[in-house]
């Protein structure tokens, strides 16, 4: 119900393209009727909420026109005025380039227009991300500024904070940074040591501590800093809680270290920042004192989706570059593009770009819907899939050129170095896989606990119900979530792929149940299991995204939609069999599962902290 | 009895059956009979009754072939000669280095022995005793062996000589030297003890000599010395391919390589002579923690005070891991820590002693439960991923592979040390050294619980150590090149 209501209210809003106030108001209004539906989480229960992902989200014609008007100058700027090779070589973005970016308004893409930004939605932000990603250093600089740096003020700041800081941040006059990571806490945010103590007059906090790997740390004027503060909780006990602060460099006591010399994204500035008795006024607390954790979580969890479109943008450029080379270069009297193994690489690149794009825009569309969309799981999946896909594609593109690709004469080695960071920052892929799998497990576990407990007790009724269901499943082979058929949401040309998806989704649901039965809450310790769970879910979401996108394309007759059908069917078949294998590995006593051995190898190697085997040339006599 | 032995036996009994039956005669492919690769029931199939008579053929032809097929590479006269040529200069080299006068004296002794053989009993032990009255080194040992080998072409009494030599080897410090064993083996006359026909092969041919050869190999085995190719060639020349010593050799060569790395914590044969190095080695061996760091609190030295007294400053070497350090930092200062020891650690034949800094187990009422902040760790709260799930489901029994183990609570061990002196003064120096990294030790009462028993034992061993040490230093000087080589490698 709430969804259809949301749509109705949303529809007229879309027409008012620029009216941000209205935009926000309509959002506020909807927030009261909280949407309970989630897509990825429900997959853990073996449910497919097709209403969430079908039809593929789209933007209004006016919005599209506005976006295209924005995109053209940005594209032109990146093609003509950005010298990526020089940025990479000199490890600094020249001021004229930065000024160009500021003039284009790229420092305030998502800042509402009333504060001087472009006030674009997530979808439109993703579209611009496709272009900015053509230079990794610029993309990271911009992302650190607005995707995380000023996001805290944007989503949790109060009006006076917004009015004070956002205008100058949106124009790029001030640059923002996000300071969470510390020397002692990489991914473990709980061990934050930076401390903020209230001064005696109660009007300021004194900030002390060091933050590590801060993008834009060298030139940021405004920083979102997370620090421990002492909070008196309900039981009137003193406790340490994390609080978010807006810190201006002008407050004093802020020193930046030397910029790190990095493998890739060399033009971006990454350094250490030390706070020494930095006096932060109490009104600069974002949210409430002790509520910094939620702020950090919201900033990080929903900011990752844009990596999908960024990766896709990069791969699309690489396809253009390499296909020209492959078609002109002759080997054995045939052009390179005639060889199957080279063709394989182009197919890989096209498939990856297509899937990334679909996932990114589906997620962005979901986030743009009214209400408080909980898309953190989806955003994390987009990040994991696209970061790994980009790495593979860049490597394949380089391979097409062979030795030439390895030289600095071509941009491939720079792309390769730049895109390596994608798997590391904004939560490493390992951490995100854990997040994806565990969040879903927690959600499914809450609902399934009762049933599993009954089963463990040996409740005859429940056992019979399950046996009956299993019997039914084995007799009636096909699972039907209603994606296809008479009232189906998937285009008939994709029926086979949709069936494969449905099969996987059903199988995934039952696997999650059996995993919960087997491991209960101790599944937190089973990282290899969780990795597989996350991988299956990522594949499922990717399948959903391409099915949804292509169905729309075919239905409205987009140009080259037959190619999309081809890509979708290819990807779904591939993902289906990968999922089947992963799900088989997740069965109990599965011979395909090598986890125990993998663990043992690692344990033996780590106990020695060296490669264990003797040299093959060693002798005993 | 190994499988191939069994085959031999089986085939031979078959020979006899056929022979005693008298009416049958068989021809068989003799090379196949002896070859090790015959499968169990092969001989039975080979018993082909083909013609009657011709016992001579059984006795003559097969036996000749018996030797040939398996040992062909050794048995050809040319190659055998070559082996001899190769080996001889090798062994002579040791002789060249010996000094002239003592050699003549030794030769005289040997001559005496041979001349007076009927009259007096000069044992071979005496030969060694006399040869090396003042020094006992590998060169001396080799000299005795050379003299014995040269004095008589028939090598009379070589079995007794070898037994005597084996017994004397540890005295000369050559019990781990493969070249010396090979040299001893070379004392045996070649080809004399090789069986020439199948009856000789069947029975224990020259049992005393074979027994002696086995004994020699056994001693090698006991000292963990692996025979080499030279040993094999010598054994083949002396006893032949299928002899008992050869079998012994084969068994050693089968098992030794398999067990060579059976010990995951090997102790080197030559321990470091420097007490600091020895302590470093022993402490890392006990600690078995790659993070643990050795600290040398004091190097051994001798000071001469103004009054002319010599003051020995013993070495103090300690080990502590970062984990131990952080545990110590959390120690409740009201509770004492104990310095305990000495505890023995045996490294082959050397015993060293170490001391512990430990505390009593923390009583359960004082244990602080590690606090966990639900906001940081809990489900849907964590920044990156939940550290624990909020579910009421335990691991299923079918997937619970934990063992039911009774844990015995023990107190923490905070550090370990080895010191040159076992008194409280030295050990408190160690504790004050530890204080530099763990300042909390200054507030904790430290109780010295030094056992007198083992300490006395150690002092006696200290007293004994003087002669022992001499022996050890001897050995070390002897084996130093070897050791330094190893270091270089």
mmCIF file with all atom_site columns, N, CA and C in Angstrom, chain A residues 28-65:
data_model
loop_
_atom_site.group_PDB
_atom_site.id
_atom_site.type_symbol
_atom_site.label_atom_id
_atom_site.label_alt_id
_atom_site.label_comp_id
_atom_site.label_asym_id
_atom_site.label_entity_id
_atom_site.label_seq_id
_atom_site.pdbx_PDB_ins_code
_atom_site.Cartn_x
_atom_site.Cartn_y
_atom_site.Cartn_z
_atom_site.occupancy
_atom_site.B_iso_or_equiv
_atom_site.pdbx_formal_charge
_atom_site.auth_seq_id
_atom_site.auth_comp_id
_atom_site.auth_asym_id
_atom_site.auth_atom_id
_atom_site.pdbx_PDB_model_num
ATOM 1   N N  . UNK A 1 28 ? 9.691  14.445  3.078   1.00 0.00 ? 28 UNK A N  1
ATOM 2   C CA . UNK A 1 28 ? 9.332  14.490  4.487   1.00 0.00 ? 28 UNK A CA 1
ATOM 3   C C  . UNK A 1 28 ? 7.970  13.887  4.723   1.00 0.00 ? 28 UNK A C  1
ATOM 4   N N  . UNK A 1 29 ? 7.099  14.228  3.847   1.00 0.00 ? 29 UNK A N  1
ATOM 5   C CA . UNK A 1 29 ? 5.724  13.819  4.015   1.00 0.00 ? 29 UNK A CA 1
ATOM 6   C C  . UNK A 1 29 ? 5.610  12.296  3.964   1.00 0.00 ? 29 UNK A C  1
ATOM 7   N N  . UNK A 1 30 ? 6.322  11.751  3.045   1.00 0.00 ? 30 UNK A N  1
ATOM 8   C CA . UNK A 1 30 ? 6.236  10.314  2.869   1.00 0.00 ? 30 UNK A CA 1
ATOM 9   C C  . UNK A 1 30 ? 6.888  9.560   4.010   1.00 0.00 ? 30 UNK A C  1
ATOM 10  N N  . UNK A 1 31 ? 7.908  10.186  4.589   1.00 0.00 ? 31 UNK A N  1
ATOM 11  C CA . UNK A 1 31 ? 8.677  9.502   5.612   1.00 0.00 ? 31 UNK A CA 1
ATOM 12  C C  . UNK A 1 31 ? 7.805  8.941   6.728   1.00 0.00 ? 31 UNK A C  1
ATOM 13  N N  . UNK A 1 32 ? 6.721  9.632   7.004   1.00 0.00 ? 32 UNK A N  1
ATOM 14  C CA . UNK A 1 32 ? 5.864  9.159   8.099   1.00 0.00 ? 32 UNK A CA 1
ATOM 15  C C  . UNK A 1 32 ? 5.271  7.785   7.800   1.00 0.00 ? 32 UNK A C  1
ATOM 16  N N  . UNK A 1 33 ? 4.964  7.523   6.541   1.00 0.00 ? 33 UNK A N  1
ATOM 17  C CA . UNK A 1 33 ? 4.475  6.176   6.223   1.00 0.00 ? 33 UNK A CA 1
ATOM 18  C C  . UNK A 1 33 ? 5.677  5.348   5.776   1.00 0.00 ? 33 UNK A C  1
ATOM 19  N N  . UNK A 1 34 ? 6.347  4.775   6.773   1.00 0.00 ? 34 UNK A N  1
ATOM 20  C CA . UNK A 1 34 ? 7.618  4.104   6.500   1.00 0.00 ? 34 UNK A CA 1
ATOM 21  C C  . UNK A 1 34 ? 7.407  2.909   5.584   1.00 0.00 ? 34 UNK A C  1
ATOM 22  N N  . UNK A 1 35 ? 8.275  2.827   4.602   1.00 0.00 ? 35 UNK A N  1
ATOM 23  C CA . UNK A 1 35 ? 8.205  1.669   3.716   1.00 0.00 ? 35 UNK A CA 1
ATOM 24  C C  . UNK A 1 35 ? 8.873  0.509   4.432   1.00 0.00 ? 35 UNK A C  1
ATOM 25  N N  . UNK A 1 36 ? 8.200  -0.579  4.481   1.00 0.00 ? 36 UNK A N  1
ATOM 26  C CA . UNK A 1 36 ? 8.806  -1.712  5.167   1.00 0.00 ? 36 UNK A CA 1
ATOM 27  C C  . UNK A 1 36 ? 9.478  -2.647  4.161   1.00 0.00 ? 36 UNK A C  1
ATOM 28  N N  . UNK A 1 37 ? 9.172  -2.427  2.904   1.00 0.00 ? 37 UNK A N  1
ATOM 29  C CA . UNK A 1 37 ? 9.685  -3.367  1.913   1.00 0.00 ? 37 UNK A CA 1
ATOM 30  C C  . UNK A 1 37 ? 11.169 -3.162  1.666   1.00 0.00 ? 37 UNK A C  1
ATOM 31  N N  . UNK A 1 38 ? 11.836 -4.261  1.543   1.00 0.00 ? 38 UNK A N  1
ATOM 32  C CA . UNK A 1 38 ? 13.238 -4.222  1.172   1.00 0.00 ? 38 UNK A CA 1
ATOM 33  C C  . UNK A 1 38 ? 13.414 -5.299  0.125   1.00 0.00 ? 38 UNK A C  1
ATOM 34  N N  . UNK A 1 39 ? 14.379 -5.101  -0.740  1.00 0.00 ? 39 UNK A N  1
ATOM 35  C CA . UNK A 1 39 ? 14.534 -6.110  -1.780  1.00 0.00 ? 39 UNK A CA 1
ATOM 36  C C  . UNK A 1 39 ? 15.590 -7.154  -1.413  1.00 0.00 ? 39 UNK A C  1
ATOM 37  N N  . UNK A 1 40 ? 16.824 -6.697  -1.229  1.00 0.00 ? 40 UNK A N  1
ATOM 38  C CA . UNK A 1 40 ? 17.919 -7.643  -1.020  1.00 0.00 ? 40 UNK A CA 1
ATOM 39  C C  . UNK A 1 40 ? 17.723 -8.464  0.249   1.00 0.00 ? 40 UNK A C  1
ATOM 40  N N  . UNK A 1 41 ? 17.261 -7.797  1.304   1.00 0.00 ? 41 UNK A N  1
ATOM 41  C CA . UNK A 1 41 ? 17.096 -8.521  2.562   1.00 0.00 ? 41 UNK A CA 1
ATOM 42  C C  . UNK A 1 41 ? 16.071 -9.621  2.433   1.00 0.00 ? 41 UNK A C  1
ATOM 43  N N  . UNK A 1 42 ? 15.006 -9.329  1.691   1.00 0.00 ? 42 UNK A N  1
ATOM 44  C CA . UNK A 1 42 ? 13.956 -10.346 1.554   1.00 0.00 ? 42 UNK A CA 1
ATOM 45  C C  . UNK A 1 42 ? 14.401 -11.536 0.720   1.00 0.00 ? 42 UNK A C  1
ATOM 46  N N  . UNK A 1 43 ? 15.425 -11.323 -0.102  1.00 0.00 ? 43 UNK A N  1
ATOM 47  C CA . UNK A 1 43 ? 15.948 -12.467 -0.851  1.00 0.00 ? 43 UNK A CA 1
ATOM 48  C C  . UNK A 1 43 ? 16.460 -13.543 0.099   1.00 0.00 ? 43 UNK A C  1
ATOM 49  N N  . UNK A 1 44 ? 16.914 -13.115 1.275   1.00 0.00 ? 44 UNK A N  1
ATOM 50  C CA . UNK A 1 44 ? 17.396 -14.087 2.259   1.00 0.00 ? 44 UNK A CA 1
ATOM 51  C C  . UNK A 1 44 ? 16.281 -15.002 2.745   1.00 0.00 ? 44 UNK A C  1
ATOM 52  N N  . UNK A 1 45 ? 15.081 -14.519 2.625   1.00 0.00 ? 45 UNK A N  1
ATOM 53  C CA . UNK A 1 45 ? 13.941 -15.341 3.039   1.00 0.00 ? 45 UNK A CA 1
ATOM 54  C C  . UNK A 1 45 ? 13.374 -16.118 1.852   1.00 0.00 ? 45 UNK A C  1
ATOM 55  N N  . UNK A 1 46 ? 14.046 -15.993 0.713   1.00 0.00 ? 46 UNK A N  1
ATOM 56  C CA . UNK A 1 46 ? 13.529 -16.662 -0.477  1.00 0.00 ? 46 UNK A CA 1
ATOM 57  C C  . UNK A 1 46 ? 12.350 -15.928 -1.083  1.00 0.00 ? 46 UNK A C  1
ATOM 58  N N  . UNK A 1 47 ? 12.254 -14.625 -0.765  1.00 0.00 ? 47 UNK A N  1
ATOM 59  C CA . UNK A 1 47 ? 11.145 -13.840 -1.316  1.00 0.00 ? 47 UNK A CA 1
ATOM 60  C C  . UNK A 1 47 ? 11.685 -12.881 -2.368  1.00 0.00 ? 47 UNK A C  1
ATOM 61  N N  . UNK A 1 48 ? 10.910 -12.673 -3.408  1.00 0.00 ? 48 UNK A N  1
ATOM 62  C CA . UNK A 1 48 ? 11.306 -11.698 -4.416  1.00 0.00 ? 48 UNK A CA 1
ATOM 63  C C  . UNK A 1 48 ? 10.265 -10.595 -4.445  1.00 0.00 ? 48 UNK A C  1
ATOM 64  N N  . UNK A 1 49 ? 10.649 -9.422  -3.902  1.00 0.00 ? 49 UNK A N  1
ATOM 65  C CA . UNK A 1 49 ? 9.729  -8.287  -3.902  1.00 0.00 ? 49 UNK A CA 1
ATOM 66  C C  . UNK A 1 49 ? 9.821  -7.571  -5.237  1.00 0.00 ? 49 UNK A C  1
ATOM 67  N N  . UNK A 1 50 ? 9.138  -8.123  -6.198  1.00 0.00 ? 50 UNK A N  1
ATOM 68  C CA . UNK A 1 50 ? 9.356  -7.584  -7.545  1.00 0.00 ? 50 UNK A CA 1
ATOM 69  C C  . UNK A 1 50 ? 8.888  -6.132  -7.654  1.00 0.00 ? 50 UNK A C  1
ATOM 70  N N  . UNK A 1 51 ? 7.990  -5.728  -6.776  1.00 0.00 ? 51 UNK A N  1
ATOM 71  C CA . UNK A 1 51 ? 7.513  -4.348  -6.851  1.00 0.00 ? 51 UNK A CA 1
ATOM 72  C C  . UNK A 1 51 ? 8.637  -3.350  -6.577  1.00 0.00 ? 51 UNK A C  1
ATOM 73  N N  . UNK A 1 52 ? 9.643  -3.784  -5.843  1.00 0.00 ? 52 UNK A N  1
ATOM 74  C CA . UNK A 1 52 ? 10.748 -2.898  -5.509  1.00 0.00 ? 52 UNK A CA 1
ATOM 75  C C  . UNK A 1 52 ? 11.657 -2.629  -6.693  1.00 0.00 ? 52 UNK A C  1
ATOM 76  N N  . UNK A 1 53 ? 11.800 -3.621  -7.557  1.00 0.00 ? 53 UNK A N  1
ATOM 77  C CA . UNK A 1 53 ? 12.819 -3.503  -8.598  1.00 0.00 ? 53 UNK A CA 1
ATOM 78  C C  . UNK A 1 53 ? 12.242 -3.504  -10.012 1.00 0.00 ? 53 UNK A C  1
ATOM 79  N N  . UNK A 1 54 ? 10.980 -3.749  -10.133 1.00 0.00 ? 54 UNK A N  1
ATOM 80  C CA . UNK A 1 54 ? 10.338 -3.685  -11.455 1.00 0.00 ? 54 UNK A CA 1
ATOM 81  C C  . UNK A 1 54 ? 9.245  -2.639  -11.404 1.00 0.00 ? 54 UNK A C  1
ATOM 82  N N  . UNK A 1 55 ? 9.056  -1.802  -12.350 1.00 0.00 ? 55 UNK A N  1
ATOM 83  C CA . UNK A 1 55 ? 9.941  -1.626  -13.501 1.00 0.00 ? 55 UNK A CA 1
ATOM 84  C C  . UNK A 1 55 ? 11.201 -0.861  -13.124 1.00 0.00 ? 55 UNK A C  1
ATOM 85  N N  . UNK A 1 56 ? 12.154 -0.877  -14.018 1.00 0.00 ? 56 UNK A N  1
ATOM 86  C CA . UNK A 1 56 ? 13.428 -0.199  -13.773 1.00 0.00 ? 56 UNK A CA 1
ATOM 87  C C  . UNK A 1 56 ? 13.173 1.292   -13.548 1.00 0.00 ? 56 UNK A C  1
ATOM 88  N N  . UNK A 1 57 ? 13.753 1.881   -12.510 1.00 0.00 ? 57 UNK A N  1
ATOM 89  C CA . UNK A 1 57 ? 13.455 3.294   -12.226 1.00 0.00 ? 57 UNK A CA 1
ATOM 90  C C  . UNK A 1 57 ? 13.929 4.207   -13.361 1.00 0.00 ? 57 UNK A C  1
ATOM 91  N N  . UNK A 1 58 ? 13.159 5.219   -13.624 1.00 0.00 ? 58 UNK A N  1
ATOM 92  C CA . UNK A 1 58 ? 13.572 6.162   -14.663 1.00 0.00 ? 58 UNK A CA 1
ATOM 93  C C  . UNK A 1 58 ? 13.358 7.583   -14.161 1.00 0.00 ? 58 UNK A C  1
ATOM 94  N N  . UNK A 1 59 ? 13.992 8.516   -14.863 1.00 0.00 ? 59 UNK A N  1
ATOM 95  C CA . UNK A 1 59 ? 13.812 9.913   -14.487 1.00 0.00 ? 59 UNK A CA 1
ATOM 96  C C  . UNK A 1 59 ? 12.929 10.583  -15.543 1.00 0.00 ? 59 UNK A C  1
ATOM 97  N N  . UNK A 1 60 ? 12.347 11.685  -15.157 1.00 0.00 ? 60 UNK A N  1
ATOM 98  C CA . UNK A 1 60 ? 11.410 12.341  -16.071 1.00 0.00 ? 60 UNK A CA 1
ATOM 99  C C  . UNK A 1 60 ? 12.155 12.949  -17.255 1.00 0.00 ? 60 UNK A C  1
ATOM 100 N N  . UNK A 1 61 ? 11.402 13.249  -18.283 1.00 0.00 ? 61 UNK A N  1
ATOM 101 C CA . UNK A 1 61 ? 11.992 13.811  -19.493 1.00 0.00 ? 61 UNK A CA 1
ATOM 102 C C  . UNK A 1 61 ? 12.719 15.123  -19.207 1.00 0.00 ? 61 UNK A C  1
ATOM 103 N N  . UNK A 1 62 ? 12.096 15.931  -18.335 1.00 0.00 ? 62 UNK A N  1
ATOM 104 C CA . UNK A 1 62 ? 12.712 17.215  -18.025 1.00 0.00 ? 62 UNK A CA 1
ATOM 105 C C  . UNK A 1 62 ? 14.032 17.016  -17.294 1.00 0.00 ? 62 UNK A C  1
ATOM 106 N N  . UNK A 1 63 ? 13.994 16.104  -16.355 1.00 0.00 ? 63 UNK A N  1
ATOM 107 C CA . UNK A 1 63 ? 15.216 15.832  -15.608 1.00 0.00 ? 63 UNK A CA 1
ATOM 108 C C  . UNK A 1 63 ? 16.309 15.344  -16.546 1.00 0.00 ? 63 UNK A C  1
ATOM 109 N N  . UNK A 1 64 ? 15.914 14.497  -17.480 1.00 0.00 ? 64 UNK A N  1
ATOM 110 C CA . UNK A 1 64 ? 16.885 13.953  -18.425 1.00 0.00 ? 64 UNK A CA 1
ATOM 111 C C  . UNK A 1 64 ? 17.496 15.063  -19.273 1.00 0.00 ? 64 UNK A C  1
ATOM 112 N N  . UNK A 1 65 ? 16.631 15.991  -19.721 1.00 0.00 ? 65 UNK A N  1
ATOM 113 C CA . UNK A 1 65 ? 17.145 17.089  -20.541 1.00 0.00 ? 65 UNK A CA 1
ATOM 114 C C  . UNK A 1 65 ? 18.116 17.949  -19.745 1.00 0.00 ? 65 UNK A C  1
#
